[in-house]
Short mmCIF file of C-alpha atoms in Angstrom, two decimals:
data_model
loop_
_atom_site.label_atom_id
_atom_site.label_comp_id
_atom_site.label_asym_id
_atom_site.label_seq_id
_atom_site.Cartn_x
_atom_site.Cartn_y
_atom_site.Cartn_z
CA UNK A 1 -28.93 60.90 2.92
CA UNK A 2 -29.22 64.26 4.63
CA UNK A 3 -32.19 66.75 3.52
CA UNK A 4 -31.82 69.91 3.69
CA UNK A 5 -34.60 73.30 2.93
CA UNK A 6 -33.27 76.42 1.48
CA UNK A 7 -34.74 79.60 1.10
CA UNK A 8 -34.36 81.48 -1.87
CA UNK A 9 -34.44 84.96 -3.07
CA UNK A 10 -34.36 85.66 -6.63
CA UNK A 11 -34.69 88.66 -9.46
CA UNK A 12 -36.73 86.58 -12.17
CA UNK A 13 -36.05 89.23 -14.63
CA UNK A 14 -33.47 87.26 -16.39
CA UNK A 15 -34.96 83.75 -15.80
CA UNK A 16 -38.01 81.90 -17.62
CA UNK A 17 -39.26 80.98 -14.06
CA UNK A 18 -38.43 78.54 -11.24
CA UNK A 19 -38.97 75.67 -13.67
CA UNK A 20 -36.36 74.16 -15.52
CA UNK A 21 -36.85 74.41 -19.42
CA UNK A 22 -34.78 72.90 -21.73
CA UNK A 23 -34.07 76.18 -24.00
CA UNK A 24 -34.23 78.75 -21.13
CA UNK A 25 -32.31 79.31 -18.27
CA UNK A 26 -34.53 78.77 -15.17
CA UNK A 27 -33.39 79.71 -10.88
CA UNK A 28 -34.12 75.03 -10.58
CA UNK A 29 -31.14 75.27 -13.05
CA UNK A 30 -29.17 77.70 -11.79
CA UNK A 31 -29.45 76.40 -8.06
CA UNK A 32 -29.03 72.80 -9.69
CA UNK A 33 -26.21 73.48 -11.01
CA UNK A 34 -24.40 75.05 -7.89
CA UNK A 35 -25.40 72.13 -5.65
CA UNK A 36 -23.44 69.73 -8.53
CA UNK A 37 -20.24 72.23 -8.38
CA UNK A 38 -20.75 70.41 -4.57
CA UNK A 39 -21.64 66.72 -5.12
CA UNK A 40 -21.67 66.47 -9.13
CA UNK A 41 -24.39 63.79 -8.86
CA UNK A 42 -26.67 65.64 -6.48
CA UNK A 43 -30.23 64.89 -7.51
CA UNK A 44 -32.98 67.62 -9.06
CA UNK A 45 -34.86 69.25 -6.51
CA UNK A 46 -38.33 70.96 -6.16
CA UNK A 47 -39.71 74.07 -4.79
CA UNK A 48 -42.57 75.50 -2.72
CA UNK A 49 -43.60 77.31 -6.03
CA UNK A 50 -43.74 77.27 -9.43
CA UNK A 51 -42.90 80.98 -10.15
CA UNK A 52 -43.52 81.84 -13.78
CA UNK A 53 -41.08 83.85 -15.70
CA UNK A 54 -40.25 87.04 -14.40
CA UNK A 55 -41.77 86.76 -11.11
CA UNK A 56 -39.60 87.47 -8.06
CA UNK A 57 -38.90 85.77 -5.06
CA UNK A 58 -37.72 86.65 -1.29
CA UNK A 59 -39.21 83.74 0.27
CA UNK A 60 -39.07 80.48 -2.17
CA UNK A 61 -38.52 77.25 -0.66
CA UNK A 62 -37.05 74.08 -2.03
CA UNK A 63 -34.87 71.27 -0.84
CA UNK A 64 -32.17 68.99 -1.67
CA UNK A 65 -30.82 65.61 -0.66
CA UNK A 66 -26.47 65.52 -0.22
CA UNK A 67 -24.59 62.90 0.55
CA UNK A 68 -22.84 64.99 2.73
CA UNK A 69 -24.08 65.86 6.09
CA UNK A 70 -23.03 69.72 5.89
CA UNK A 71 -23.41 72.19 8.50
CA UNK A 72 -26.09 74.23 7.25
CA UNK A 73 -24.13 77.63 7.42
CA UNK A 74 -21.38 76.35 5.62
CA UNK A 75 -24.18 74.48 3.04
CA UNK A 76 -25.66 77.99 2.13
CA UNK A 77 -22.10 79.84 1.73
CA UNK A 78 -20.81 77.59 -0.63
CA UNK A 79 -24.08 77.76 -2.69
CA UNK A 80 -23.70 81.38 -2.63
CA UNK A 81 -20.40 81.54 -3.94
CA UNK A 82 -20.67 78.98 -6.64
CA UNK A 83 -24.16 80.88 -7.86
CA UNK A 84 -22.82 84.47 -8.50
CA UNK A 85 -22.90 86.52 -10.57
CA UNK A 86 -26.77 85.03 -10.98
CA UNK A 87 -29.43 87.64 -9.10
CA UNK A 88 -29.89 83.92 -6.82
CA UNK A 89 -29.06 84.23 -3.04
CA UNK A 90 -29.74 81.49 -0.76
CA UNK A 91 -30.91 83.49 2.73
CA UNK A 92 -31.01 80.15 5.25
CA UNK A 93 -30.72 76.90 5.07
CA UNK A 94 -31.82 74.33 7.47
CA UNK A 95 -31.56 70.07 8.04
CA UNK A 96 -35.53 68.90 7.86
CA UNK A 97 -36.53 64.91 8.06
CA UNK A 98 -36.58 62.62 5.04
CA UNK A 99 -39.96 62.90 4.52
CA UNK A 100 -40.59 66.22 4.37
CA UNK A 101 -40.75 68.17 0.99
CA UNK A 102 -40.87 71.62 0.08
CA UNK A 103 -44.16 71.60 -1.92
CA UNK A 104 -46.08 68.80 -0.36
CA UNK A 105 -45.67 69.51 3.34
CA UNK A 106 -46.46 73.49 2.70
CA UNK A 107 -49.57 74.68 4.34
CA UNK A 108 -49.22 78.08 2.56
CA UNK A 109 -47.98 80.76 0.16
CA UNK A 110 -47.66 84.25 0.59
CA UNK A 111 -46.94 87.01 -2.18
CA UNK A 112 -46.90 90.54 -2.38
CA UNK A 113 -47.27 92.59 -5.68
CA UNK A 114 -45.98 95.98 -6.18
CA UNK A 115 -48.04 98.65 -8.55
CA UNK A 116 -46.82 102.10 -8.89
CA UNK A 117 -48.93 104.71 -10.07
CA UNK A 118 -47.01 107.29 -11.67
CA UNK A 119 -47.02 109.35 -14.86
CA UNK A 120 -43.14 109.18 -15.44
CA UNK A 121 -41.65 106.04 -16.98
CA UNK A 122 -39.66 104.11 -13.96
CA UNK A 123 -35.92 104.61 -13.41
CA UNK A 124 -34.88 102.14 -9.87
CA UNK A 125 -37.83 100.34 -9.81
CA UNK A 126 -37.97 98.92 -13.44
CA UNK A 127 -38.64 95.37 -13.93
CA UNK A 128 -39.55 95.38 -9.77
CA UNK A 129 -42.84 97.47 -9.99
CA UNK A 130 -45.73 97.56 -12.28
CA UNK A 131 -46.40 101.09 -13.59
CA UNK A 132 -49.65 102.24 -14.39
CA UNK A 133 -49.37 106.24 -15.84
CA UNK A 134 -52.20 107.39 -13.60
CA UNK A 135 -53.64 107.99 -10.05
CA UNK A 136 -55.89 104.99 -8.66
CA UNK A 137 -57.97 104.84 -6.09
CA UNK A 138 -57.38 103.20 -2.74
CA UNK A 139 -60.75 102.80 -0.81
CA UNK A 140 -62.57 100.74 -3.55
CA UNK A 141 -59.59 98.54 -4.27
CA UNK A 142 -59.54 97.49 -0.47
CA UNK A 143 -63.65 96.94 -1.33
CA UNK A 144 -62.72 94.99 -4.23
CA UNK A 145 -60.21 92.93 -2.31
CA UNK A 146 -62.61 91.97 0.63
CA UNK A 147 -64.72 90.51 -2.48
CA UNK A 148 -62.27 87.63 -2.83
CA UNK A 149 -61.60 86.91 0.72
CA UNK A 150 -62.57 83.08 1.65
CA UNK A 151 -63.56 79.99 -0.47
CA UNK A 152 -64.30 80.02 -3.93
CA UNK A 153 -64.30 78.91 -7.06
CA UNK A 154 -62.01 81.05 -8.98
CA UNK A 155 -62.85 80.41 -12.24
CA UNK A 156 -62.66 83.63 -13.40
CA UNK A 157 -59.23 83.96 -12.27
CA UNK A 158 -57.64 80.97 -13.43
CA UNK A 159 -55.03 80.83 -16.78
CA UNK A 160 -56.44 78.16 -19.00
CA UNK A 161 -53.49 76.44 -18.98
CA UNK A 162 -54.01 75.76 -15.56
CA UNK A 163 -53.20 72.45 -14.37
CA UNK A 164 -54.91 72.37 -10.87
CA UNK A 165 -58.03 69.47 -10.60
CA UNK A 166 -60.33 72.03 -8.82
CA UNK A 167 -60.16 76.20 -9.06
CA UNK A 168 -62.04 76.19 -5.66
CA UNK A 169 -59.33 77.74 -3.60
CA UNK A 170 -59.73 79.60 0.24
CA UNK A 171 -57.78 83.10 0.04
CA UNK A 172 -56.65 83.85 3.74
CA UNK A 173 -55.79 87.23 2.89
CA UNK A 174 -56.41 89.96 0.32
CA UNK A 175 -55.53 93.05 1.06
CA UNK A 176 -53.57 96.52 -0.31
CA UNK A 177 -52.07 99.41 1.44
CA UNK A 178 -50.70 102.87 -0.32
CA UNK A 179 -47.08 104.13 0.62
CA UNK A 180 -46.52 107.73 -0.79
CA UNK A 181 -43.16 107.79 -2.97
CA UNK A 182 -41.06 110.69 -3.77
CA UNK A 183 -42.85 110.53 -7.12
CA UNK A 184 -46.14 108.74 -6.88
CA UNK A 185 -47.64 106.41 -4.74
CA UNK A 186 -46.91 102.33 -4.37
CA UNK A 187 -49.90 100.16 -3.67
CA UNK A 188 -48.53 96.77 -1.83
CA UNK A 189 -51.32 93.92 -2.42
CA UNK A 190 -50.69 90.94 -0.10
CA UNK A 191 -52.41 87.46 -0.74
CA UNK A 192 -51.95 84.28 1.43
CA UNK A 193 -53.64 80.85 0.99
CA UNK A 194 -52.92 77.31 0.79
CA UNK A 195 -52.29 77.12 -2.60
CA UNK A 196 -52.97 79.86 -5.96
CA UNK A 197 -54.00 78.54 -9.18
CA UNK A 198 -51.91 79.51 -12.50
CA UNK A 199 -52.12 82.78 -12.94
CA UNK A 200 -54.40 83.64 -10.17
CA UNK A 201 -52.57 86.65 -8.27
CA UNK A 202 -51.74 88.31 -11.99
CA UNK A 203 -55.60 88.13 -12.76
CA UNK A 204 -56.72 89.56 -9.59
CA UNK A 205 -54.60 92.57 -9.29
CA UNK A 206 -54.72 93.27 -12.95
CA UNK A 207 -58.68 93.39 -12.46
CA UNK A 208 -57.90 95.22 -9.19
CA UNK A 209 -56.15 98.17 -11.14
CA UNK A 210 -59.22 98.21 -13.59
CA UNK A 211 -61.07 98.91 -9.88
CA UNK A 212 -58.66 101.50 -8.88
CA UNK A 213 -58.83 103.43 -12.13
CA UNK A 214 -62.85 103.71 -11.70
CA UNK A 215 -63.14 101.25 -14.91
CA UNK A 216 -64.99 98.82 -12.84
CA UNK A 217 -66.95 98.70 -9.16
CA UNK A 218 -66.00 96.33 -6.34
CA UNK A 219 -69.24 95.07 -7.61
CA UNK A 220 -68.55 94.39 -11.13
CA UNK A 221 -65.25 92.54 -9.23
CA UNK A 222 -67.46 90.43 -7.03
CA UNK A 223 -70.30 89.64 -10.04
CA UNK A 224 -67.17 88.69 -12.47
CA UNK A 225 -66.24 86.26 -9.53
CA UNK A 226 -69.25 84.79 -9.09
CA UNK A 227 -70.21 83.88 -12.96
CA UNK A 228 -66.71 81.74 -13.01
CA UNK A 229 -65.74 82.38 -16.05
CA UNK A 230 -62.76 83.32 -17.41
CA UNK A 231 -63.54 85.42 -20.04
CA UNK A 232 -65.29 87.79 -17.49
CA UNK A 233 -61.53 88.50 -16.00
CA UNK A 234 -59.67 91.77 -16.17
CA UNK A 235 -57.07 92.22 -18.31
CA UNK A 236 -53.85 89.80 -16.82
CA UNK A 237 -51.03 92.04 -15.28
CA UNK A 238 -47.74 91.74 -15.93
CA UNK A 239 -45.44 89.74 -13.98
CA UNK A 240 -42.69 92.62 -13.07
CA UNK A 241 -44.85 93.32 -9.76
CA UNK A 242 -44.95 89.58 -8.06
CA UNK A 243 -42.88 88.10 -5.62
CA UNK A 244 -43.08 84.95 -3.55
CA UNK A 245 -42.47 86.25 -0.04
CA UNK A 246 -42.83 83.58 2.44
CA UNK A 247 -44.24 79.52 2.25
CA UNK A 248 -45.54 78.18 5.20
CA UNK A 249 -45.15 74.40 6.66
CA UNK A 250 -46.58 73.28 10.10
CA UNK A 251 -43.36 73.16 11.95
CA UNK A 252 -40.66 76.29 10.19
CA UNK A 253 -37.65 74.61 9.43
CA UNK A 254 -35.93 78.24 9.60
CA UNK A 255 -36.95 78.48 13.23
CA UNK B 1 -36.30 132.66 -24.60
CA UNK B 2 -38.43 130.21 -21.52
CA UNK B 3 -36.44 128.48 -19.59
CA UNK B 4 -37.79 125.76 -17.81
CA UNK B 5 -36.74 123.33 -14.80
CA UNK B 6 -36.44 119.79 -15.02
CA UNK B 7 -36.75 117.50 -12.05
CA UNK B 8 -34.94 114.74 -12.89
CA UNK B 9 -34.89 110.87 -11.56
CA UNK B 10 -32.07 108.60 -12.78
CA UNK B 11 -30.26 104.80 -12.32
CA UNK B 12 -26.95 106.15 -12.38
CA UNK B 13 -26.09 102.22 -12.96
CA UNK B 14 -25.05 102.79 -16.76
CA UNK B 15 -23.25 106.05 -16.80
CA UNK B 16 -20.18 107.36 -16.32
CA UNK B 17 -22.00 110.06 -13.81
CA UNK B 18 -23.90 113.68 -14.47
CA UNK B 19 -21.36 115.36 -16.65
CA UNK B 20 -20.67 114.84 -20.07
CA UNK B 21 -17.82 113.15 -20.87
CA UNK B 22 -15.87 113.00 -24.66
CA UNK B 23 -15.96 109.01 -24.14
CA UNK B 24 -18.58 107.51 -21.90
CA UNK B 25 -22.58 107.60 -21.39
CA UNK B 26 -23.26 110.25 -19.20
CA UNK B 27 -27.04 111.41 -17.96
CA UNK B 28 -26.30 115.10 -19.00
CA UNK B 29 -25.81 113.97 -22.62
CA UNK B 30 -29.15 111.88 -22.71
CA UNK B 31 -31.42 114.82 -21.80
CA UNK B 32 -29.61 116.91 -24.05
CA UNK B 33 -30.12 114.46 -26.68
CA UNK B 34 -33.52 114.26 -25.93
CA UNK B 35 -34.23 117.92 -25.90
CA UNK B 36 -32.05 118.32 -29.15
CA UNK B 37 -34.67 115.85 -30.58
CA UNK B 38 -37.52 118.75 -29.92
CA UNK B 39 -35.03 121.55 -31.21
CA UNK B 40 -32.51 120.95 -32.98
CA UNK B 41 -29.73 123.74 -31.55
CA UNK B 42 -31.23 123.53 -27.60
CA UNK B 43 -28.09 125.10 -25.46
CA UNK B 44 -26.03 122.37 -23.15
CA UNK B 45 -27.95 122.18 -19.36
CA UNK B 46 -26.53 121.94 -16.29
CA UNK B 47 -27.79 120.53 -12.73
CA UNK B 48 -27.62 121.34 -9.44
CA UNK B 49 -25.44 118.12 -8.51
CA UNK B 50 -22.39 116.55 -10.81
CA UNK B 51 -23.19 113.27 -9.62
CA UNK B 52 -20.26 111.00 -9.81
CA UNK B 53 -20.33 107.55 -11.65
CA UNK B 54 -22.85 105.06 -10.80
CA UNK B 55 -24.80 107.54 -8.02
CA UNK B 56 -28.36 107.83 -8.48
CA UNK B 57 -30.94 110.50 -8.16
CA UNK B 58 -34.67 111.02 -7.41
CA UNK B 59 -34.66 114.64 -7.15
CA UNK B 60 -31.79 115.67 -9.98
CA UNK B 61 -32.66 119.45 -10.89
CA UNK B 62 -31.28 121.17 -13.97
CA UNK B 63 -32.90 123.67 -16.25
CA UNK B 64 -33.33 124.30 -20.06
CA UNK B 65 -33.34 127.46 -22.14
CA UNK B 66 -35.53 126.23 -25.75
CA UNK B 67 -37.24 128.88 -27.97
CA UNK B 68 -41.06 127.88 -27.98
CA UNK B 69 -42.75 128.62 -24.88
CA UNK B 70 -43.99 124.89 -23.79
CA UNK B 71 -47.10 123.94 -21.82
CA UNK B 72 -44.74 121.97 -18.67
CA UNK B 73 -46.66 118.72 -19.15
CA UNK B 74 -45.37 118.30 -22.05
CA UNK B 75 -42.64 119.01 -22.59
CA UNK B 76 -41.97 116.53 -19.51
CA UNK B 77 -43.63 114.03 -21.58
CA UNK B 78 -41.78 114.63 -25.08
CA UNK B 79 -38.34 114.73 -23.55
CA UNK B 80 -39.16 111.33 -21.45
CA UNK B 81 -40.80 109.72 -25.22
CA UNK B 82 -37.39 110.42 -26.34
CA UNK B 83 -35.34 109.13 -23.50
CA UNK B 84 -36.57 105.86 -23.81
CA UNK B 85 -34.96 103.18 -23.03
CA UNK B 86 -32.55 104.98 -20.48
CA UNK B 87 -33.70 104.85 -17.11
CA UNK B 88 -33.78 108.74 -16.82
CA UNK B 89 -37.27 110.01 -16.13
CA UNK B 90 -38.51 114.05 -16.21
CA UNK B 91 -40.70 114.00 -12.89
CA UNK B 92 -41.52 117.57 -13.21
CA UNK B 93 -41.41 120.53 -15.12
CA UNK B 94 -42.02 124.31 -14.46
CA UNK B 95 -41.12 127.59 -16.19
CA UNK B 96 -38.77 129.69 -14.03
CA UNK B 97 -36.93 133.27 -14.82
CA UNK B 98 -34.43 134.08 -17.25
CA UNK B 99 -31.74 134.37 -14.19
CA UNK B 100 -32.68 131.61 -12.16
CA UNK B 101 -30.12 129.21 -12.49
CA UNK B 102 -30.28 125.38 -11.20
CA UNK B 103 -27.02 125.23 -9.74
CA UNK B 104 -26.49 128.67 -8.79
CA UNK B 105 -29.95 129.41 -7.56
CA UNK B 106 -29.72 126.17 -4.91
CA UNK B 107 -29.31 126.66 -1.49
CA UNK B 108 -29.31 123.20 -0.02
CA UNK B 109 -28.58 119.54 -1.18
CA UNK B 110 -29.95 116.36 0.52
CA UNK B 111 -28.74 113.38 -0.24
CA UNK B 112 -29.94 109.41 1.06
CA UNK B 113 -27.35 106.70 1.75
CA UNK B 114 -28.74 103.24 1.62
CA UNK B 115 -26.76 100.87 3.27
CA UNK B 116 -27.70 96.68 3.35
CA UNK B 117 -26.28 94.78 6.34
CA UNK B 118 -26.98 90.89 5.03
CA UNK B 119 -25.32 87.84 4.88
CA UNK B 120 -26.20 86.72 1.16
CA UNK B 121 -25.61 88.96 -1.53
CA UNK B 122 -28.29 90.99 -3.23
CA UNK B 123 -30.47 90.09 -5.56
CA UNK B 124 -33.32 92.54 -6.19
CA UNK B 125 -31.50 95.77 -4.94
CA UNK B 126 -28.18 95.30 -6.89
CA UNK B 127 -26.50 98.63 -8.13
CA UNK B 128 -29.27 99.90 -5.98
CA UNK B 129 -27.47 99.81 -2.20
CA UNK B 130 -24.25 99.05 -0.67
CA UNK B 131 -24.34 95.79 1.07
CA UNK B 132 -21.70 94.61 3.58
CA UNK B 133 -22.28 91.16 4.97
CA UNK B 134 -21.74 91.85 8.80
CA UNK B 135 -24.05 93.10 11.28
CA UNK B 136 -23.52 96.90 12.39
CA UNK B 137 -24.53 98.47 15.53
CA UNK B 138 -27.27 101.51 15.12
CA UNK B 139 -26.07 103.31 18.08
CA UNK B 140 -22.84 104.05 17.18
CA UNK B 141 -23.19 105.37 14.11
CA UNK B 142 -26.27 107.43 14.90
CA UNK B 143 -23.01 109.40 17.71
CA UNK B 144 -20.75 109.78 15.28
CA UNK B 145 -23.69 111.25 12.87
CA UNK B 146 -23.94 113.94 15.74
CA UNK B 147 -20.16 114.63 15.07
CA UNK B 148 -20.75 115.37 11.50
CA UNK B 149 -23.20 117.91 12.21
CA UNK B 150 -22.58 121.48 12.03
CA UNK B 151 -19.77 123.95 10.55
CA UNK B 152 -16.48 122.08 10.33
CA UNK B 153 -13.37 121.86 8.08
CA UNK B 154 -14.01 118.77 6.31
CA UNK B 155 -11.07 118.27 4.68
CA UNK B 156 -10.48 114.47 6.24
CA UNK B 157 -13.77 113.57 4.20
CA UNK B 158 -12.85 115.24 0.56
CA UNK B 159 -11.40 113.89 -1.95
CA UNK B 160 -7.98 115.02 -3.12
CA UNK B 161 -9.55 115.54 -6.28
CA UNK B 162 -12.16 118.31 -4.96
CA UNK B 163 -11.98 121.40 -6.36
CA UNK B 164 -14.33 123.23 -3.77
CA UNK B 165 -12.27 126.69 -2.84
CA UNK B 166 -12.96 125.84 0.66
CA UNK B 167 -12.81 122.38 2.41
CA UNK B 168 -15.11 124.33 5.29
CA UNK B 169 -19.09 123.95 5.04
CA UNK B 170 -21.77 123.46 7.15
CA UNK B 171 -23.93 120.31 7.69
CA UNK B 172 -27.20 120.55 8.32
CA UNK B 173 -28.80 117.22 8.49
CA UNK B 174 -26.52 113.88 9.37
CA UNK B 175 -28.68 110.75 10.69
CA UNK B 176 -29.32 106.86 10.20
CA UNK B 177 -32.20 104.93 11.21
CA UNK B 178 -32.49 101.04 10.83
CA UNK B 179 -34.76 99.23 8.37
CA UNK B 180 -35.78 95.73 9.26
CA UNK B 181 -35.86 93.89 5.83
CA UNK B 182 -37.18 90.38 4.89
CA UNK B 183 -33.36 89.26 5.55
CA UNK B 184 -30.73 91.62 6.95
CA UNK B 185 -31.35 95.09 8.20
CA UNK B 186 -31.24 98.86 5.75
CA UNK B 187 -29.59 101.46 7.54
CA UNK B 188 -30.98 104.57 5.70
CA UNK B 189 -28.42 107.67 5.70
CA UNK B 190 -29.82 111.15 5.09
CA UNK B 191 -27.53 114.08 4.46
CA UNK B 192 -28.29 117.66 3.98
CA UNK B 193 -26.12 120.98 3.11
CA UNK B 194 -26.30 124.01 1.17
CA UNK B 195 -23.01 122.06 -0.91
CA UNK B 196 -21.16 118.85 -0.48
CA UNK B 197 -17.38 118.48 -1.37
CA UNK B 198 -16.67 115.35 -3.74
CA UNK B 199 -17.03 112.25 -2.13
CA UNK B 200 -17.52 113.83 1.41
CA UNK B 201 -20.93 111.49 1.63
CA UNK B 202 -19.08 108.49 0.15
CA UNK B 203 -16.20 109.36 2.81
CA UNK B 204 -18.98 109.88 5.71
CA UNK B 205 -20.32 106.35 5.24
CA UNK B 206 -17.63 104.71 4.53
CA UNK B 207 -16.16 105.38 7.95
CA UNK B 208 -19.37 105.64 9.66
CA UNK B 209 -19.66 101.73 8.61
CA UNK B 210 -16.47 101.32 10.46
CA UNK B 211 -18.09 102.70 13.64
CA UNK B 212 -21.17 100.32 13.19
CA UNK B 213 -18.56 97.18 12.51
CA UNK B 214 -17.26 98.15 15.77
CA UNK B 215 -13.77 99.12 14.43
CA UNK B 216 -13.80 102.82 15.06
CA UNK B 217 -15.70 104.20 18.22
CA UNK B 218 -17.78 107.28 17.56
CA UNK B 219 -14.67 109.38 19.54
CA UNK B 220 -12.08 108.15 16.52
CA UNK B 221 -14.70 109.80 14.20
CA UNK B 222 -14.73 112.56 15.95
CA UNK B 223 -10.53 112.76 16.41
CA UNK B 224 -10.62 111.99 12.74
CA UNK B 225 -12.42 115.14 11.48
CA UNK B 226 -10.82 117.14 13.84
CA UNK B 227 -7.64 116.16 12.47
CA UNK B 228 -8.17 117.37 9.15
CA UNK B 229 -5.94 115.06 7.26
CA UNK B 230 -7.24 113.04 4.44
CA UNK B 231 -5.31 110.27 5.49
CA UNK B 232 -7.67 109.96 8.77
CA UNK B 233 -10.80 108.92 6.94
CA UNK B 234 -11.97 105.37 6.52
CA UNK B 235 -12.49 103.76 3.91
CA UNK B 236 -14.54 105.51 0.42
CA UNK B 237 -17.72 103.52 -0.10
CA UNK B 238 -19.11 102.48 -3.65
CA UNK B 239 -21.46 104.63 -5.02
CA UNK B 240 -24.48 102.31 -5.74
CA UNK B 241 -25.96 103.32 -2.38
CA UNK B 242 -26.25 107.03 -2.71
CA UNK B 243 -29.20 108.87 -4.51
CA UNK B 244 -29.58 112.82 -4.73
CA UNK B 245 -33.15 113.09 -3.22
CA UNK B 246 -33.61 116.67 -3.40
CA UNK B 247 -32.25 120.02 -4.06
CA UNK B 248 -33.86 123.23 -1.85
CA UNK B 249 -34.66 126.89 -3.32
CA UNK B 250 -35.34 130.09 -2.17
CA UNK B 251 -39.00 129.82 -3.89
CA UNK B 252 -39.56 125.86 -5.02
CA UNK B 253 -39.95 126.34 -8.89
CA UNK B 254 -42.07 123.21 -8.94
CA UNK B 255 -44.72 124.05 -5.97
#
């Protein structure tokens, strides 16, 4: 039975996350349900990551076994068409070997959040940005940030709920960069790792803003990561801001 | 009696455009509405662009005449209290002279055409840009921007509705450059004129598309404005890609 990885972007804003839920509509449904307007026993499938409601994507990736052996074009068309008028696009689609699997074989994740510091409510950007209604500061942000670069155990950073069996984690990458608007300024955080607990990126840049807005010191960051708790956390940010940009494997399937 | 300006940002998305119409949602009535909630008899406004249905703005101007003499700040922050939910926001506020006049007192107009070339539909920057799903060619269109430029009858690019006196202005600013997105490619339009004629921008890209698609050359542009027959233009783009980004002065009431 051909495999097959897809890449997905999605608005979350009207989902209540990747995850299928039996009361909620959810993007597994939603693509689910397009792939059985193709083959109406096509199995479940599973993605690269468990985005929680709200959240965006630009870069998911899942995959799905068809009886079919489609051309891959054609594959991602047809999903297309049968998913509107959903905020779901599929963006490439590609044949991969039977053993390989969207979540398991991924060597990495990559997200970006968007804050935007601005006193006005937002117009274009609503439910894509997090506002904060004043000015932050750039320089000890990108001090905070260097803080959680490498392994460690994020404790502090970790929902309760979390599921993972260890919150030591490696963070590849932790950075943020300001882009002037028209009104305000943007500050893009990237992270990049093997894996995120629950949570993780929501905890860090809402503690990140606290840094920004001269509440706390890179060094109140750094002390509240080293006493792994959780209670020592900064207040959790909202979810508007995230998006799953890219998943790495060893071999792209996208080319 | 002050009278104040108002920079204005808006999703034109839910409204029937700037003006105020007998039966449809239009942004004019929602600041009235909001200013009528600080004073009860506050005079209609008008702005320096009558946006049509479903365009946007970042840099909307209009101005106010209200009895007590506000401190800017806030009255920028009372009227955008009371405009929530709508995704209008005040972005500034200054006090200007009794005869200055935000329509009247404007000598320019620049306007920002954002144009998706991708494959899958959008998801994240629905209503937001125009997307077609075929590659264009940046070269092209950036020549037959260069024919746009200048002092020229327009009347190939108005709409037979206009109700300009003359269908001759001048235009002082006509280019594209190309955006490399996560999947497909922005083509970013900028226009700017001391006044537009209604639709001319919405003409303009419409049939500067065509010359990126490779259906028009940059010479049938060129024979097209020259020919001054509204027949000649290509075809009128949707509106979701256009946002009033500015509007010039003589002296820049808000610094």
């Amino acid at each position: 039975m051909p495999r097959f990885a897809l890449k997905i972007d999605y608005h979350g804003g009207p989902f209540s996350g990747w995850q299928r839920q039996s009361h909620a509509p959810s993007v597994q449904q939603a693509v689910e349900e397009a792939l059985r307007r193709l083959q109406p026993d096509a199995p479940g499938i599973g993605a690269a990551g468990r985005t929680d409601a709200g959240v965006h994507a630009t870069g998911q990736v899942a995959h799905c076994d068809l009886v079919r052996d489609w051309e891959p074009f054609r594959l991602s068309e047809a999903l297309n068409y049968h998913l509107k008028p959903a905020p779901i696009a599929i963006t490439a689609c590609a044949p991969v070997a039977d053993d390989w699997h969207a979540r398991f074989s991924a060597i990495e994740r990559r997200y970006l959040f968007r804050l935007i510091a601005r006193r006005a409510p937002l117009t274009h950007e609503r439910g894509l940005a997090w506002r904060v209604p004043h000015p932050l500061d750039l320089t000890p942000m990108q001090e905070a940030c260097a803080h959680l670069l490498g392994r460690h155990d994020f404790t502090t950073f970790r929902a309760s709920e979390c599921q993972a069996d260890s919150p030591v984690k490696t963070l590849d990458e932790a950075r943020v960069e300001a882009v002037p608007l028209e009104v305000g300024v943007e500050y893009r955080f990237t992270f990049r790792a093997r894996s995120f607990l629950h949570n993780q990126i929501r905890s860090f840049v809402g503690t990140l803003e606290r840094v920004g807005a001269g509440a706390w010191t890179p060094d109140d960051l750094r002390a509240a990561l080293e006493a792994r708790e959780r209670s020592r956390c900064g207040p959790v940010c909202p979810p508007d801001g995230l998006y799953l940009t890219g998943v790495g494997y060893p071999d792209d399937p996208f080319g």
